CSV table of C-alpha atoms and ligand atoms in Angstrom, one decimal:
chain,number,residue,atom,x,y,z
K,1,MET,CA,0.0,0.0,0.0
K,2,ASN,CA,1.5,3.4,-1.1
K,3,VAL,CA,0.5,6.5,0.9
K,4,LEU,CA,1.4,10.0,-0.1
K,5,HIS,CA,1.5,12.4,2.9
K,6,ILE,CA,1.3,16.1,2.1
K,7,ASP,CA,1.7,18.9,4.6
K,8,SER,CA,1.2,22.6,3.9
K,9,SER,CA,1.0,24.5,7.1
K,10,ILE,CA,3.5,27.4,7.5
K,11,LEU,CA,3.4,27.0,11.3
K,12,GLY,CA,6.0,24.2,11.7
K,13,GLU,CA,5.9,22.5,15.0
K,14,GLN,CA,2.9,24.5,16.2
K,15,SER,CA,0.8,23.3,13.3
K,16,VAL,CA,-2.5,21.6,14.1
K,17,SER,CA,-3.0,20.2,10.6
K,18,ARG,CA,0.5,18.6,10.7
K,19,LYS,CA,-0.4,16.8,13.9
K,20,VAL,CA,-3.7,15.6,12.5
K,21,SER,CA,-2.1,14.4,9.2
K,22,ALA,CA,0.6,12.6,11.1
K,23,ALA,CA,-2.0,10.9,13.3
K,24,ILE,CA,-3.9,9.8,10.2
K,25,VAL,CA,-0.8,8.2,8.7
K,26,ALA,CA,0.0,6.6,12.0
K,27,ARG,CA,-3.5,5.1,12.1
K,28,LEU,CA,-3.1,3.8,8.6
K,29,ARG,CA,0.1,2.1,9.6
K,30,LEU,CA,-1.7,0.2,12.4
K,31,THR,CA,-3.4,-2.0,9.9
K,32,ASN,CA,-0.8,-1.8,7.2
K,33,PRO,CA,2.6,-2.4,8.8
K,34,GLY,CA,4.2,-2.6,5.3
K,35,LEU,CA,2.8,0.9,4.4
K,36,ARG,CA,5.2,2.8,2.1
K,37,VAL,CA,4.9,6.5,2.8
K,38,THR,CA,6.1,9.3,0.5
K,39,TYR,CA,6.2,12.6,2.3
K,40,ARG,CA,6.1,16.1,0.7
K,41,ASP,CA,6.1,19.4,2.6
K,42,VAL,CA,4.9,22.0,0.2
K,43,ALA,CA,5.5,24.8,2.7
K,44,ALA,CA,9.1,23.9,3.3
K,45,GLU,CA,9.8,23.3,-0.3
K,46,PRO,CA,7.2,25.2,-2.4
K,47,LEU,CA,6.6,24.0,-5.9
K,48,PRO,CA,7.1,26.5,-8.8
K,49,GLN,CA,4.1,28.6,-9.5
K,50,LEU,CA,2.5,28.3,-12.9
K,51,SER,CA,3.3,30.8,-15.6
K,52,GLY,CA,1.7,30.6,-19.0
K,53,SER,CA,4.8,28.9,-20.4
K,54,LEU,CA,5.2,26.5,-17.4
K,55,ALA,CA,1.4,25.6,-17.7
K,56,SER,CA,2.0,24.7,-21.3
K,57,THR,CA,4.5,22.0,-20.2
K,58,LEU,CA,2.0,20.1,-18.1
K,59,GLY,CA,1.6,16.7,-19.6
K,60,ALA,CA,4.1,17.3,-22.3
K,61,PRO,CA,6.9,14.8,-22.9
K,62,ALA,CA,10.2,15.8,-21.2
K,63,ASP,CA,12.0,16.2,-24.6
K,64,ARG,CA,9.4,18.8,-25.7
K,65,VAL,CA,10.0,21.0,-22.7
K,66,PRO,CA,12.3,24.0,-23.4
K,67,ASP,CA,15.6,23.8,-21.4
K,68,GLU,CA,14.8,26.9,-19.4
K,69,LEU,CA,11.6,25.3,-18.0
K,70,SER,CA,12.9,21.8,-17.6
K,71,ARG,CA,13.8,22.1,-13.9
K,72,ASP,CA,10.4,23.5,-12.9
K,73,ALA,CA,8.5,21.2,-15.2
K,74,ALA,CA,10.3,18.2,-13.7
K,75,LYS,CA,9.3,19.3,-10.1
K,76,LEU,CA,5.6,19.6,-11.1
K,77,HIS,CA,5.8,16.2,-12.9
K,78,THR,CA,7.3,14.6,-9.8
K,79,ALA,CA,4.4,15.9,-7.7
K,80,LEU,CA,1.9,14.4,-10.1
K,81,VAL,CA,3.7,11.1,-10.3
K,82,GLU,CA,3.6,10.8,-6.5
K,83,VAL,CA,-0.2,11.1,-6.6
K,84,LEU,CA,-0.5,8.6,-9.4
K,85,ALA,CA,1.7,6.1,-7.5
K,86,ALA,CA,-0.3,6.3,-4.3
K,87,GLU,CA,-3.5,4.5,-3.3
K,88,ILE,CA,-4.2,6.9,-0.4
K,89,ILE,CA,-3.3,10.6,-0.3
K,90,VAL,CA,-3.3,12.3,3.1
K,91,VAL,CA,-3.3,16.1,2.9
K,92,GLY,CA,-2.7,18.5,5.8
K,93,ALA,CA,-4.7,21.6,4.8
K,94,PRO,CA,-5.1,24.6,7.2
K,95,MET,CA,-7.5,27.4,6.4
K,96,TYR,CA,-5.6,30.7,5.7
K,97,ASN,CA,-7.6,33.7,4.8
K,98,PHE,CA,-10.7,31.6,4.2
K,99,GLY,CA,-9.0,29.4,1.6
K,100,ILE,CA,-6.2,26.9,1.4
K,101,PRO,CA,-2.5,27.9,1.7
K,102,SER,CA,-1.1,29.3,-1.6
K,103,GLN,CA,1.6,26.5,-1.5
K,104,LEU,CA,-1.2,23.9,-1.4
K,105,LYS,CA,-2.9,25.6,-4.3
K,106,THR,CA,0.4,25.4,-6.3
K,107,TRP,CA,0.4,21.6,-5.6
K,108,LEU,CA,-3.1,21.3,-6.9
K,109,ASP,CA,-2.1,23.2,-10.0
K,110,ALA,CA,0.4,20.4,-10.7
K,111,LEU,CA,-2.3,17.8,-10.6
K,112,ALA,CA,-4.8,19.1,-13.1
K,113,VAL,CA,-3.3,17.6,-16.2
K,114,ALA,CA,-5.6,16.9,-19.2
K,115,GLY,CA,-5.3,13.3,-20.4
K,116,THR,CA,-3.8,12.2,-17.1
K,117,THR,CA,-6.0,13.2,-14.2
K,118,PHE,CA,-9.0,14.3,-16.2
K,119,ARG,CA,-10.1,14.3,-19.8
K,120,TYR,CA,-12.6,16.1,-22.0
K,121,SER,CA,-15.4,14.0,-23.4
K,122,SER,CA,-18.7,14.7,-25.3
K,123,ALA,CA,-20.3,14.9,-21.9
K,124,GLY,CA,-17.9,17.7,-20.7
K,125,PHE,CA,-15.0,16.6,-18.5
K,126,GLU,CA,-14.3,13.3,-16.8
K,127,GLY,CA,-12.1,12.9,-13.7
K,128,LEU,CA,-9.7,10.0,-13.9
K,129,LEU,CA,-8.6,9.6,-10.2
K,130,ASN,CA,-11.6,7.6,-9.2
K,131,SER,CA,-9.4,4.8,-7.7
K,132,LYS,CA,-7.7,7.2,-5.2
K,133,ARG,CA,-8.7,7.7,-1.6
K,134,PHE,CA,-8.1,11.2,-0.2
K,135,ILE,CA,-8.1,12.0,3.5
K,136,ILE,CA,-7.9,15.7,4.4
K,137,ALA,CA,-6.6,16.9,7.8
K,138,SER,CA,-8.4,20.2,8.0
K,139,SER,CA,-7.6,22.9,10.6
K,140,GLN,CA,-9.6,26.1,11.0
K,141,GLY,CA,-9.2,28.9,13.5
K,142,GLY,CA,-12.9,29.6,13.4
K,143,ILE,CA,-16.0,27.5,13.0
K,144,TYR,CA,-17.6,27.3,9.6
K,145,ARG,CA,-19.9,24.3,10.0
K,146,PRO,CA,-23.2,24.4,8.0
K,147,GLY,CA,-25.8,26.6,9.7
K,148,THR,CA,-23.2,28.6,11.6
K,149,PRO,CA,-22.9,32.4,11.0
K,150,ALA,CA,-19.5,32.1,9.2
K,151,ALA,CA,-20.5,29.1,7.0
K,152,ALA,CA,-20.5,31.1,3.8
K,153,LEU,CA,-16.9,32.1,4.3
K,154,GLU,CA,-15.6,28.5,4.1
K,155,HIS,CA,-13.6,28.2,0.9
K,156,GLN,CA,-10.9,25.8,2.1
K,157,GLU,CA,-12.5,22.4,2.5
K,158,SER,CA,-15.0,23.3,-0.2
K,159,HIS,CA,-12.2,24.2,-2.6
K,160,LEU,CA,-10.5,20.8,-2.0
K,161,ARG,CA,-13.7,19.0,-2.3
K,162,SER,CA,-14.6,20.7,-5.6
K,163,PHE,CA,-11.2,20.2,-7.1
K,164,LEU,CA,-10.9,16.6,-6.1
K,165,THR,CA,-14.4,15.9,-7.4
K,166,PHE,CA,-13.4,17.4,-10.7
K,167,LEU,CA,-10.5,14.9,-10.8
K,168,GLY,CA,-13.0,12.1,-10.3
K,169,VAL,CA,-12.2,11.4,-6.6
K,170,THR,CA,-15.3,10.0,-4.8
K,171,HIS,CA,-13.6,8.6,-1.7
K,172,LEU,CA,-12.9,11.7,0.2
K,173,GLN,CA,-12.9,12.0,4.0
K,174,ILE,CA,-12.2,15.1,6.0
K,175,ILE,CA,-10.9,15.0,9.6
K,176,ARG,CA,-11.4,18.5,10.9
K,177,ALA,CA,-9.9,20.4,13.8
K,178,ASP,CA,-11.9,23.6,13.9
K,179,GLY,CA,-12.2,26.5,16.4
K,180,THR,CA,-8.5,26.2,17.0
K,181,LYS,CA,-8.4,29.9,17.7
K,182,SER,CA,-11.9,30.7,18.8
K,183,SER,CA,-12.9,27.9,21.2
K,184,PRO,CA,-9.9,25.8,22.0
K,185,THR,CA,-11.4,24.3,25.2
K,186,SER,CA,-14.6,23.1,23.6
K,187,GLU,CA,-14.8,19.3,23.5
K,188,ASP,CA,-16.4,19.3,20.0
K,189,HIS,CA,-13.6,21.4,18.5
K,190,GLY,CA,-9.8,21.6,18.1
K,191,LEU,CA,-7.1,19.0,18.0
K,192,PRO,CA,-8.6,16.6,20.6
K,193,SER,CA,-11.9,16.4,18.6
K,194,ALA,CA,-10.0,15.7,15.4
K,195,LEU,CA,-8.0,12.9,17.0
K,196,LYS,CA,-11.2,11.5,18.4
K,197,GLN,CA,-12.7,11.5,14.8
K,198,LEU,CA,-9.8,9.3,13.8
K,199,GLU,CA,-11.0,6.5,16.0
K,200,ALA,CA,-13.9,6.2,13.6
K,201,LEU,CA,-11.8,6.4,10.5
K,202,GLN,CA,-12.3,3.3,8.4
K,203,ILE,CA,-9.1,1.5,7.8
K,204,TYR,CA,-8.6,-1.1,5.1
P,1,LIG,C1,-1.8,33.3,7.7
P,1,LIG,C2,-3.0,32.8,8.4
P,1,LIG,C3,-4.3,33.0,8.0
P,1,LIG,C4,-5.4,32.5,8.7
P,1,LIG,N1,-6.6,32.8,8.2
P,1,LIG,C5,-7.7,32.2,8.9
P,1,LIG,C6,-9.0,32.4,8.4
P,1,LIG,O1,-9.3,33.1,7.4
P,1,LIG,N2,-10.0,31.9,9.1
P,1,LIG,C7,-9.8,31.2,10.2
P,1,LIG,O2,-10.8,30.7,10.8
P,1,LIG,N3,-8.6,31.0,10.7
P,1,LIG,C8,-7.5,31.5,10.1
P,1,LIG,N4,-6.2,31.2,10.5
P,1,LIG,C9,-6.1,30.4,11.7
P,1,LIG,C10,-5.8,29.0,11.2
P,1,LIG,O3,-6.8,28.4,10.4
P,1,LIG,C11,-5.7,28.0,12.5
P,1,LIG,O4,-4.7,28.6,13.3
P,1,LIG,C12,-5.3,26.6,12.0
P,1,LIG,O5,-5.3,25.8,13.2
P,1,LIG,C13,-4.0,26.6,11.3
P,1,LIG,O6,-3.6,25.3,11.0
P,1,LIG,P1,-2.0,25.0,11.1
P,1,LIG,O7,-1.7,25.1,12.5
P,1,LIG,O8,-1.9,23.5,10.6
P,1,LIG,O9,-1.3,25.9,10.2
P,1,LIG,C14,-5.2,31.8,9.9
P,1,LIG,C15,-3.9,31.5,10.3
P,1,LIG,C16,-2.8,32.0,9.6
P,1,LIG,C17,-1.4,31.7,10.0
């Protein structure tokens, strides 16, 4: 079983999402002692941002990529290959300014490759990652649950959900630590609550 573990928090050791993503991987290891884990920290080592010319290299054979773009194109390609090689992808995803960290967005940009992760068909587009399981370790300073006053400001989990659905992912679970800034002592919120949700995470 191959697992890809992504972290994107800028808060290093203090990060909540890093603790949750690590706990998810630890739990996966419990039932899969032979788990092979590839780790990528997109905050520590940000991927190159797309420019028009770099975007045009996505999905192109390496020998068609101009020399001046080959280094950056190879980095994006490696990030894509890691996803294609994994059965389970665990993503540490904090909320920053109501969305995902820009470094995580740059990682997503490497994954949308026509012909590889999605394709155009007569019916519109079709996602090709339907065999992948994604588990998101979400952390939010506030509380954005449906029905709460700030629910409409939630563009982090919803962005990931929309993007992964576009790529054909149907098996998506979110383990959420919310209220990490606003109500850290509430039992229903924060890191303790996220770790408790893990007990119910189906492992197979
Ligand atoms: C740059 C930055 C922007 C943030 N923006 C928001 C925000 O828009 N809404 C919110 O509820 N919390 C916000 N927070 C708080 C984080 O979501 C919260 O601390 C979360 O636990 C961070 O996860 P991490 O510790 O894994 O980085 C922000 C934190 C930082 C550092």
